[in-house]
Each structure stands twice: as C-alpha cells, then as structure tokens.
Amino acid sequence: MTTLIAFESSADETSVAVVKDGQTVLSNAVATQINSHQRFGGIVPEVASRHHLEWITKTLDIALADAKIQPEDLDGVAVTYGPGLVGSLLVGLMGAKTFAMAHDLPLIPVNHLAGHIAAANFNRPIVFPALALMVSGGHTELVLMKEPNDFHILGETFDDAAGESYDKVGRLLHLPYPAGKAIDEMAHKGQVTIDFPQAMAKEAGYDFSFSGLKSAVINQVHNAEQRGETIKEEDLAASFQAAVIKALVGRTKRALTDFPVKSLVLAGGVAANSGLRTALTDLMADFPAVDFIPVPKQYTGDNAAMIGAAGYWNYEDKIFADLDLNTNPGLDFPLADLNQQDNE
C-alpha cells in the first residue's frame, strides 16, 4: 500500500489531500477563492497567491485530520509544479518541500494536467491504451496514452479553450464567474435555435478552435441589440453549448476511430458539464469495446486528490525530485508524432 499526501495550488484552489494507491481518497481539503475573483470576472494572480499563503497550512492540517493519518504513515509528497500561475504554484511547492524535508519523505513532481486525467481512477481504473479528452478553462486537448505517464497530444485548441469560451460568453450574459455551470443549466431550459459555426469541422486532424464560436455569439447578441430584438438567453446558451459539444464529440469520435484504445477518459473542469457527459455516453454506443470513464464530478475541478492519483503513477515509476525543484508555468504534454503512430 502506498499512501501519498498531495499539494495543489496552480490557480485559485488551495488543496491538500491524502490518497492511497492512486485510487482511494482518504481526504481532500479544498479552499476555493471563487468569491474573491468573481467581481473581476476571472482570476487575479496576486490575489490568488495571497489566498494560497493564508490557506496552505490550514488545508494541510484538515487533510491530515480527515484522513486520520500521521506523517510517519506516508510514503511520499506529491505536488503540482506546472502548469499554472507562477505565484500560486510557488506557494504549494514550498509547502510540499517543507513538509517533505521535515518528515524525510520523497518529493514527487506532478503535471497538473496528468492529475486531471488520473482522477478517472477514482471512478474505476483506466485500462490502457487510453484516450483522454481534457477540457478545462485553460486547456482543450485529446491525449493518447499507451500506459501510465505516457502522454502525447493528438490535438489541441488553436485559440480559446472550451472552458475559456464558456466564461467569455458568461460575461456577455452577465453571469457570475465561472460561468460553465450556469450556462449548462440554462442550456437545459432552452432550445437550439441558432446554428453557430463549428471551426475546423471539415479539416483533417484532431485540433479544436473556439474563438470563432465565441465571436459568433457576441455578434449575435450585439446585432439583436442594434435591431431592438430580445434574445432568449436560454436558447442562446443551448445553441452555444450544442456547438461546443458538437466540436468536442466530433474530434473525439475521429480519434476513437483512428486509434484502437480500451478506455476514453473525460477530464478537466468542463468534464462536469452534463450535456457533454450525455453526448459522449451516447457516442460510446458506436464503440462498445471502449470503456467510457468520466472523472467523478467532485474531482473535475482543481483539487489535490487528483495530484495524489498522478503522483502514485510517478511513485511507481520512481519519478522523484530534489528540493531545488522549481515551477514550470507553461508545462504541457508532448505532441504526438502522428507519422510514428501510423506506423505502429
């Protein structure tokens, strides 16, 4: 049995968790900052860093208490070192280093994106090879995995991430940040009355683009205002969400057709979207040999439990870091060599 304590502070959640064998969450303390950032319509890095400083030791104490575990019972300290906001990352990283040094535990560096994907193991174990649709406020990627810790991007967004588009449309509709949940709820009350464009739909490959969709929604609202017309916001939300889901599902279907995988993982903050989960569930009827494993909704947002799950993969592969580990705000997975994939 391997028990890890994990630290996550890449954006606007301060979190510490205790995870056993990468699959069982013993505790997951999360301090959110949404109320502090809502008035700005997005995360303010300096504000986020200060809140992390305030909460890092508190969430550590809560996580240990909730798990009913002592430091001497732990096998390692997992920590997010990128991607994310550099000031925020530093707070969690220094907390993890201090804890590791104080209790003579190995330090395990974790890619935040790997954490989102590994959180599917809290649903049921990922069977490899696997395809992951990673959809969040900062990333929209299709990731091919032949085994744990083997991440290669098949396709990614050229501009806005899907979650970023939700937030921008949310600001247009005067919705509180983050807007994804509110738009999802509105969409289920409305009808698809507008056929918004789907960028790159006819192009080969697995990449995404959402900037044009966002602009089309903005133009639709502004044109209606200029004509003195009233737009039913629920229908606008339904039409926008339908376009996002169509793009995500279309590219995912193409990748599932081209690559023989055993699991499809849905991960990232937008993975909580009920419309997307339903659409992918329906898609899987065409791929009965593939197990659809969405990350449980309570672990789709940023949290330390997911870092513990990915940290377990690293622990098994003996991927450790020295105490001079630094942050890597632009960390990402490598791009897949599609020519090589075709030949294998």
Tab-separated table of C-alpha atoms in Angstrom:
chain	number	residue	atom	x	y	z
A	1	MET	CA	0.000	0.000	0.000
A	2	THR	CA	1.305	3.441	-0.982
A	3	THR	CA	-0.093	6.480	0.790
A	4	LEU	CA	0.753	9.926	-0.528
A	5	ILE	CA	-0.019	13.434	0.637
A	6	ALA	CA	-0.567	15.823	-2.260
A	7	PHE	CA	-0.491	19.607	-2.682
A	8	GLU	CA	-2.305	21.599	-5.397
A	9	SER	CA	-2.247	25.404	-5.795
A	10	SER	CA	-1.940	26.057	-9.525
A	11	ALA	CA	-4.810	28.551	-9.861
A	12	ASP	CA	-7.498	29.615	-7.396
A	13	GLU	CA	-7.981	26.498	-5.248
A	14	THR	CA	-5.714	25.657	-2.324
A	15	SER	CA	-5.899	21.932	-1.710
A	16	VAL	CA	-4.156	19.179	0.214
A	17	ALA	CA	-5.244	15.531	0.030
A	18	VAL	CA	-4.231	12.077	1.205
A	19	VAL	CA	-4.601	9.308	-1.395
A	20	LYS	CA	-3.971	5.571	-1.113
A	21	ASP	CA	-2.663	3.597	-4.098
A	22	GLY	CA	-3.761	6.310	-6.514
A	23	GLN	CA	-7.399	5.218	-6.294
A	24	THR	CA	-8.744	5.770	-2.792
A	25	VAL	CA	-9.213	9.284	-1.429
A	26	LEU	CA	-8.697	9.361	2.325
A	27	SER	CA	-9.133	13.136	2.498
A	28	ASN	CA	-9.369	16.080	0.130
A	29	ALA	CA	-9.355	19.543	1.706
A	30	VAL	CA	-10.122	22.334	-0.758
A	31	ALA	CA	-10.269	26.077	-0.060
A	32	THR	CA	-11.834	27.866	-3.015
A	33	GLN	CA	-11.360	31.528	-3.912
A	34	ILE	CA	-14.313	31.975	-6.273
A	35	ASN	CA	-15.938	34.696	-4.183
A	36	SER	CA	-12.735	36.753	-4.248
A	37	HIS	CA	-12.347	36.598	-8.031
A	38	GLN	CA	-15.991	36.822	-9.176
A	39	ARG	CA	-16.073	40.607	-9.122
A	40	PHE	CA	-13.139	40.680	-11.554
A	41	GLY	CA	-14.625	38.115	-13.929
A	42	GLY	CA	-11.514	35.923	-13.684
A	43	ILE	CA	-8.523	35.006	-11.570
A	44	VAL	CA	-6.295	37.841	-10.327
A	45	PRO	CA	-2.849	36.210	-9.842
A	46	GLU	CA	-1.682	38.378	-6.929
A	47	VAL	CA	-4.955	37.873	-5.049
A	48	ALA	CA	-4.756	34.129	-5.672
A	49	SER	CA	-1.208	33.903	-4.308
A	50	ARG	CA	-2.123	35.731	-1.115
A	51	HIS	CA	-5.083	33.425	-0.501
A	52	HIS	CA	-2.858	30.369	-1.009
A	53	LEU	CA	-0.483	31.692	1.653
A	54	GLU	CA	-3.429	32.057	4.007
A	55	TRP	CA	-4.817	28.560	3.412
A	56	ILE	CA	-1.901	26.225	2.694
A	57	THR	CA	-1.207	25.219	6.304
A	58	LYS	CA	-4.926	25.145	7.155
A	59	THR	CA	-5.751	22.722	4.349
A	60	LEU	CA	-2.722	20.602	5.331
A	61	ASP	CA	-3.993	20.282	8.892
A	62	ILE	CA	-7.516	19.470	7.694
A	63	ALA	CA	-6.296	16.823	5.227
A	64	LEU	CA	-4.220	15.004	7.840
A	65	ALA	CA	-7.009	15.162	10.402
A	66	ASP	CA	-9.706	13.967	7.981
A	67	ALA	CA	-7.514	11.072	6.823
A	68	LYS	CA	-6.755	10.159	10.452
A	69	ILE	CA	-3.140	9.669	9.479
A	70	GLN	CA	0.251	10.732	10.809
A	71	PRO	CA	3.212	11.946	8.723
A	72	GLU	CA	5.156	8.793	9.561
A	73	ASP	CA	2.454	6.743	7.812
A	74	LEU	CA	3.068	8.497	4.489
A	75	ASP	CA	5.271	7.264	1.657
A	76	GLY	CA	5.760	10.493	-0.295
A	77	VAL	CA	4.721	14.069	-1.041
A	78	ALA	CA	3.187	14.798	-4.461
A	79	VAL	CA	2.952	18.385	-5.665
A	80	THR	CA	1.841	20.305	-8.740
A	81	TYR	CA	4.788	22.152	-10.300
A	82	GLY	CA	3.029	23.228	-13.507
A	83	PRO	CA	1.232	24.392	-15.495
A	84	GLY	CA	-0.426	27.292	-13.713
A	85	LEU	CA	0.137	30.727	-12.233
A	86	VAL	CA	3.732	31.013	-11.095
A	87	GLY	CA	2.970	32.769	-7.799
A	88	SER	CA	0.250	30.294	-6.930
A	89	LEU	CA	2.384	27.290	-7.863
A	90	LEU	CA	5.219	28.533	-5.659
A	91	VAL	CA	3.073	28.514	-2.521
A	92	GLY	CA	2.052	24.873	-2.900
A	93	LEU	CA	5.539	23.848	-3.991
A	94	MET	CA	7.194	25.461	-0.957
A	95	GLY	CA	4.610	23.887	1.333
A	96	ALA	CA	5.276	20.450	-0.151
A	97	LYS	CA	9.046	20.878	0.010
A	98	THR	CA	8.894	21.956	3.636
A	99	PHE	CA	6.699	19.003	4.589
A	100	ALA	CA	8.878	16.544	2.662
A	101	MET	CA	12.079	17.859	4.251
A	102	ALA	CA	10.606	17.944	7.753
A	103	HIS	CA	9.441	14.324	7.575
A	104	ASP	CA	12.189	12.890	5.348
A	105	LEU	CA	9.779	11.943	2.552
A	106	PRO	CA	10.475	11.820	-1.190
A	107	LEU	CA	9.178	14.741	-3.258
A	108	ILE	CA	7.119	13.735	-6.298
A	109	PRO	CA	6.679	16.322	-9.105
A	110	VAL	CA	3.283	16.170	-10.822
A	111	ASN	CA	1.985	17.698	-14.031
A	112	HIS	CA	-1.368	19.315	-13.204
A	113	LEU	CA	-2.851	18.001	-16.471
A	114	ALA	CA	-1.797	14.447	-15.634
A	115	GLY	CA	-3.643	14.885	-12.363
A	116	HIS	CA	-6.884	15.731	-14.129
A	117	ILE	CA	-6.625	12.562	-16.220
A	118	ALA	CA	-5.510	10.298	-13.365
A	119	ALA	CA	-8.586	11.356	-11.366
A	120	ALA	CA	-10.596	8.989	-13.594
A	121	ASN	CA	-9.163	6.227	-11.397
A	122	PHE	CA	-11.484	7.459	-8.637
A	123	ASN	CA	-14.323	6.230	-10.871
A	124	ARG	CA	-12.704	2.967	-11.981
A	125	PRO	CA	-9.205	2.018	-13.134
A	126	ILE	CA	-8.114	3.320	-16.538
A	127	VAL	CA	-7.367	0.462	-18.931
A	128	PHE	CA	-4.587	1.160	-21.421
A	129	PRO	CA	-4.125	2.170	-24.134
A	130	ALA	CA	-6.431	5.075	-23.392
A	131	LEU	CA	-7.638	8.299	-24.974
A	132	ALA	CA	-8.329	11.318	-22.764
A	133	LEU	CA	-10.455	14.316	-23.667
A	134	MET	CA	-9.065	17.024	-21.419
A	135	VAL	CA	-11.403	20.044	-21.269
A	136	SER	CA	-10.821	22.938	-18.877
A	137	GLY	CA	-10.596	26.704	-18.661
A	138	GLY	CA	-7.032	26.700	-19.921
A	139	HIS	CA	-6.721	23.517	-21.964
A	140	THR	CA	-8.671	21.551	-24.554
A	141	GLU	CA	-6.706	18.517	-25.697
A	142	LEU	CA	-7.075	14.974	-26.961
A	143	VAL	CA	-4.331	12.934	-25.296
A	144	LEU	CA	-3.261	9.431	-26.271
A	145	MET	CA	-1.808	7.220	-23.516
A	146	LYS	CA	-0.307	3.803	-24.207
A	147	GLU	CA	0.423	3.370	-20.491
A	148	PRO	CA	0.523	5.495	-17.322
A	149	ASN	CA	2.810	8.519	-17.661
A	150	ASP	CA	2.903	8.177	-21.450
A	151	PHE	CA	1.055	11.295	-22.611
A	152	HIS	CA	1.005	12.506	-26.225
A	153	ILE	CA	-1.265	15.249	-27.567
A	154	LEU	CA	-3.172	14.229	-30.692
A	155	GLY	CA	-4.987	17.550	-30.962
A	156	GLU	CA	-5.414	20.789	-29.041
A	157	THR	CA	-7.141	24.141	-29.343
A	158	PHE	CA	-5.545	26.767	-31.572
A	159	ASP	CA	-7.011	29.625	-29.521
A	160	ASP	CA	-9.569	29.691	-26.708
A	161	ALA	CA	-10.034	26.622	-24.559
A	162	ALA	CA	-13.609	25.384	-24.273
A	163	GLY	CA	-13.896	26.494	-20.651
A	164	GLU	CA	-12.488	29.902	-21.516
A	165	SER	CA	-15.215	30.310	-24.140
A	166	TYR	CA	-17.854	29.470	-21.542
A	167	ASP	CA	-16.517	32.201	-19.259
A	168	LYS	CA	-16.397	34.792	-22.057
A	169	VAL	CA	-19.968	34.027	-23.113
A	170	GLY	CA	-20.916	34.104	-19.436
A	171	ARG	CA	-19.573	37.652	-19.104
A	172	LEU	CA	-21.644	38.621	-22.138
A	173	LEU	CA	-24.744	37.276	-20.382
A	174	HIS	CA	-23.728	38.891	-17.065
A	175	LEU	CA	-23.340	35.520	-15.359
A	176	PRO	CA	-21.080	35.057	-12.329
A	177	TYR	CA	-17.595	33.617	-12.822
A	178	PRO	CA	-17.015	30.763	-13.506
A	179	ALA	CA	-19.915	30.553	-15.929
A	180	GLY	CA	-19.770	26.939	-17.100
A	181	LYS	CA	-22.277	25.525	-14.633
A	182	ALA	CA	-24.755	28.383	-15.138
A	183	ILE	CA	-24.647	28.076	-18.942
A	184	ASP	CA	-25.100	24.309	-18.698
A	185	GLU	CA	-28.197	24.802	-16.535
A	186	MET	CA	-29.576	27.480	-18.868
A	187	ALA	CA	-28.956	25.274	-21.895
A	188	HIS	CA	-31.179	22.553	-20.474
A	189	LYS	CA	-34.025	25.062	-20.199
A	190	GLY	CA	-33.669	26.346	-23.761
A	191	GLN	CA	-33.822	25.141	-27.353
A	192	VAL	CA	-31.155	25.111	-30.054
A	193	THR	CA	-32.453	27.911	-32.276
A	194	ILE	CA	-29.161	29.225	-33.700
A	195	ASP	CA	-26.787	27.179	-35.855
A	196	PHE	CA	-23.458	28.549	-34.667
A	197	PRO	CA	-20.374	27.729	-36.778
A	198	GLN	CA	-18.036	24.884	-35.889
A	199	ALA	CA	-14.486	25.871	-36.764
A	200	MET	CA	-12.212	23.339	-38.461
A	201	ALA	CA	-15.074	20.832	-38.802
A	202	LYS	CA	-14.013	19.787	-42.295
A	203	GLU	CA	-10.265	19.847	-41.678
A	204	ALA	CA	-8.252	16.696	-41.068
A	205	GLY	CA	-6.692	16.090	-37.697
A	206	TYR	CA	-7.837	16.388	-34.122
A	207	ASP	CA	-7.378	20.092	-33.296
A	208	PHE	CA	-10.015	22.496	-31.975
A	209	SER	CA	-10.862	26.179	-32.307
A	210	PHE	CA	-13.422	28.067	-30.228
A	211	SER	CA	-12.514	31.708	-30.815
A	212	GLY	CA	-14.788	31.987	-33.853
A	213	LEU	CA	-17.700	30.470	-31.946
A	214	LYS	CA	-17.231	32.954	-29.121
A	215	SER	CA	-17.185	35.819	-31.642
A	216	ALA	CA	-20.304	34.495	-33.363
A	217	VAL	CA	-22.196	34.503	-30.055
A	218	ILE	CA	-21.057	38.058	-29.304
A	219	ASN	CA	-22.092	39.226	-32.781
A	220	GLN	CA	-25.479	37.531	-32.416
A	221	VAL	CA	-26.172	39.437	-29.201
A	222	HIS	CA	-24.890	42.787	-30.473
A	223	ASN	CA	-26.857	42.532	-33.732
A	224	ALA	CA	-30.038	41.753	-31.820
A	225	GLU	CA	-29.461	44.738	-29.543
A	226	GLN	CA	-28.974	47.031	-32.530
A	227	ARG	CA	-32.249	45.821	-34.031
A	228	GLY	CA	-34.044	46.214	-30.730
A	229	GLU	CA	-34.765	42.495	-30.537
A	230	THR	CA	-34.807	40.410	-27.384
A	231	ILE	CA	-32.795	37.223	-27.346
A	232	LYS	CA	-33.975	34.363	-25.176
A	233	GLU	CA	-30.829	33.711	-23.174
A	234	GLU	CA	-31.708	30.070	-22.524
A	235	ASP	CA	-31.896	29.426	-26.275
A	236	LEU	CA	-28.615	31.259	-26.811
A	237	ALA	CA	-26.978	29.131	-24.111
A	238	ALA	CA	-28.404	25.937	-25.610
A	239	SER	CA	-27.192	26.883	-29.094
A	240	PHE	CA	-23.719	27.807	-27.856
A	241	GLN	CA	-23.352	24.658	-25.792
A	242	ALA	CA	-24.568	22.487	-28.671
A	243	ALA	CA	-21.824	23.928	-30.886
A	244	VAL	CA	-19.128	23.320	-28.260
A	245	ILE	CA	-20.268	19.750	-27.664
A	246	LYS	CA	-20.506	19.027	-31.393
A	247	ALA	CA	-16.885	20.086	-31.841
A	248	LEU	CA	-15.620	18.093	-28.854
A	249	VAL	CA	-17.555	14.945	-29.689
A	250	GLY	CA	-16.713	15.122	-33.389
A	251	ARG	CA	-12.964	15.227	-32.811
A	252	THR	CA	-13.195	12.551	-30.122
A	253	LYS	CA	-15.108	10.251	-32.458
A	254	ARG	CA	-12.441	10.722	-35.112
A	255	ALA	CA	-9.665	9.827	-32.652
A	256	LEU	CA	-11.551	6.770	-31.362
A	257	THR	CA	-11.985	5.618	-34.953
A	258	ASP	CA	-8.313	6.091	-35.785
A	259	PHE	CA	-6.727	4.696	-32.610
A	260	PRO	CA	-7.696	1.347	-31.015
A	261	VAL	CA	-7.962	2.234	-27.337
A	262	LYS	CA	-9.604	0.455	-24.428
A	263	SER	CA	-10.664	3.493	-22.378
A	264	LEU	CA	-11.939	7.003	-23.025
A	265	VAL	CA	-11.343	9.393	-20.142
A	266	LEU	CA	-13.231	12.677	-19.818
A	267	ALA	CA	-11.270	15.051	-17.579
A	268	GLY	CA	-10.935	18.721	-16.615
A	269	GLY	CA	-13.304	21.299	-15.192
A	270	VAL	CA	-15.665	21.185	-18.195
A	271	ALA	CA	-15.968	17.407	-17.667
A	272	ALA	CA	-18.655	18.260	-15.092
A	273	ASN	CA	-20.865	19.559	-17.926
A	274	SER	CA	-23.916	17.311	-18.040
A	275	GLY	CA	-24.575	17.953	-21.727
A	276	LEU	CA	-21.066	16.851	-22.679
A	277	ARG	CA	-21.199	13.765	-20.468
A	278	THR	CA	-24.515	12.733	-22.045
A	279	ALA	CA	-23.267	13.303	-25.592
A	280	LEU	CA	-20.140	11.209	-25.003
A	281	THR	CA	-22.179	8.466	-23.343
A	282	ASP	CA	-24.342	8.351	-26.474
A	283	LEU	CA	-21.239	8.305	-28.691
A	284	MET	CA	-19.882	5.236	-26.937
A	285	ALA	CA	-22.712	3.139	-28.355
A	286	ASP	CA	-20.609	3.229	-31.554
A	287	PHE	CA	-17.543	1.963	-29.655
A	288	PRO	CA	-18.763	-0.903	-27.423
A	289	ALA	CA	-15.223	-2.183	-26.809
A	290	VAL	CA	-14.144	1.130	-25.235
A	291	ASP	CA	-14.866	1.861	-21.571
A	292	PHE	CA	-16.032	5.439	-21.031
A	293	ILE	CA	-14.576	6.675	-17.730
A	294	PRO	CA	-15.558	10.250	-16.855
A	295	VAL	CA	-13.842	11.737	-13.831
A	296	PRO	CA	-16.333	11.867	-10.921
A	297	LYS	CA	-17.878	15.328	-10.835
A	298	GLN	CA	-16.491	16.144	-7.384
A	299	TYR	CA	-12.945	15.719	-8.752
A	300	THR	CA	-13.277	17.526	-12.098
A	301	GLY	CA	-12.203	20.898	-10.697
A	302	ASP	CA	-8.732	21.611	-9.348
A	303	ASN	CA	-8.040	19.516	-6.253
A	304	ALA	CA	-5.134	17.762	-4.591
A	305	ALA	CA	-6.681	14.275	-4.708
A	306	MET	CA	-6.083	14.168	-8.457
A	307	ILE	CA	-2.440	15.136	-7.845
A	308	GLY	CA	-2.199	12.203	-5.473
A	309	ALA	CA	-3.561	9.911	-8.194
A	310	ALA	CA	-0.979	11.066	-10.744
A	311	GLY	CA	1.668	11.139	-8.042
A	312	TYR	CA	1.108	7.429	-7.498
A	313	TRP	CA	1.998	6.758	-11.153
A	314	ASN	CA	5.204	8.742	-10.641
A	315	TYR	CA	5.962	6.960	-7.378
A	316	GLU	CA	5.623	3.588	-9.108
A	317	ASP	CA	7.918	4.800	-11.898
A	318	LYS	CA	10.369	6.207	-9.332
A	319	ILE	CA	9.995	9.769	-10.629
A	320	PHE	CA	11.205	11.952	-7.769
A	321	ALA	CA	12.568	15.496	-7.484
A	322	ASP	CA	15.226	17.209	-5.422
A	323	LEU	CA	14.371	20.090	-3.124
A	324	ASP	CA	15.559	22.556	-5.786
A	325	LEU	CA	12.510	21.696	-7.930
A	326	ASN	CA	11.107	24.868	-9.486
A	327	THR	CA	7.771	25.734	-11.036
A	328	ASN	CA	7.057	25.300	-14.754
A	329	PRO	CA	4.045	27.545	-15.522
A	330	GLY	CA	3.945	26.528	-19.217
A	331	LEU	CA	4.268	22.781	-18.679
A	332	ASP	CA	2.362	20.624	-21.170
A	333	PHE	CA	2.398	17.164	-22.690
A	334	PRO	CA	4.485	16.493	-25.814
A	335	LEU	CA	2.805	16.421	-29.219
A	336	ALA	CA	2.210	13.008	-30.713
A	337	ASP	CA	4.260	12.023	-33.745
A	338	LEU	CA	1.324	11.000	-35.916
A	339	ASN	CA	3.593	9.531	-38.583
A	340	GLN	CA	5.138	7.257	-35.995
A	341	GLN	CA	1.682	6.382	-34.606
A	342	ASP	CA	0.521	5.404	-38.092
A	343	ASN	CA	3.466	3.045	-38.452
A	344	GLU	CA	2.936	1.236	-35.182
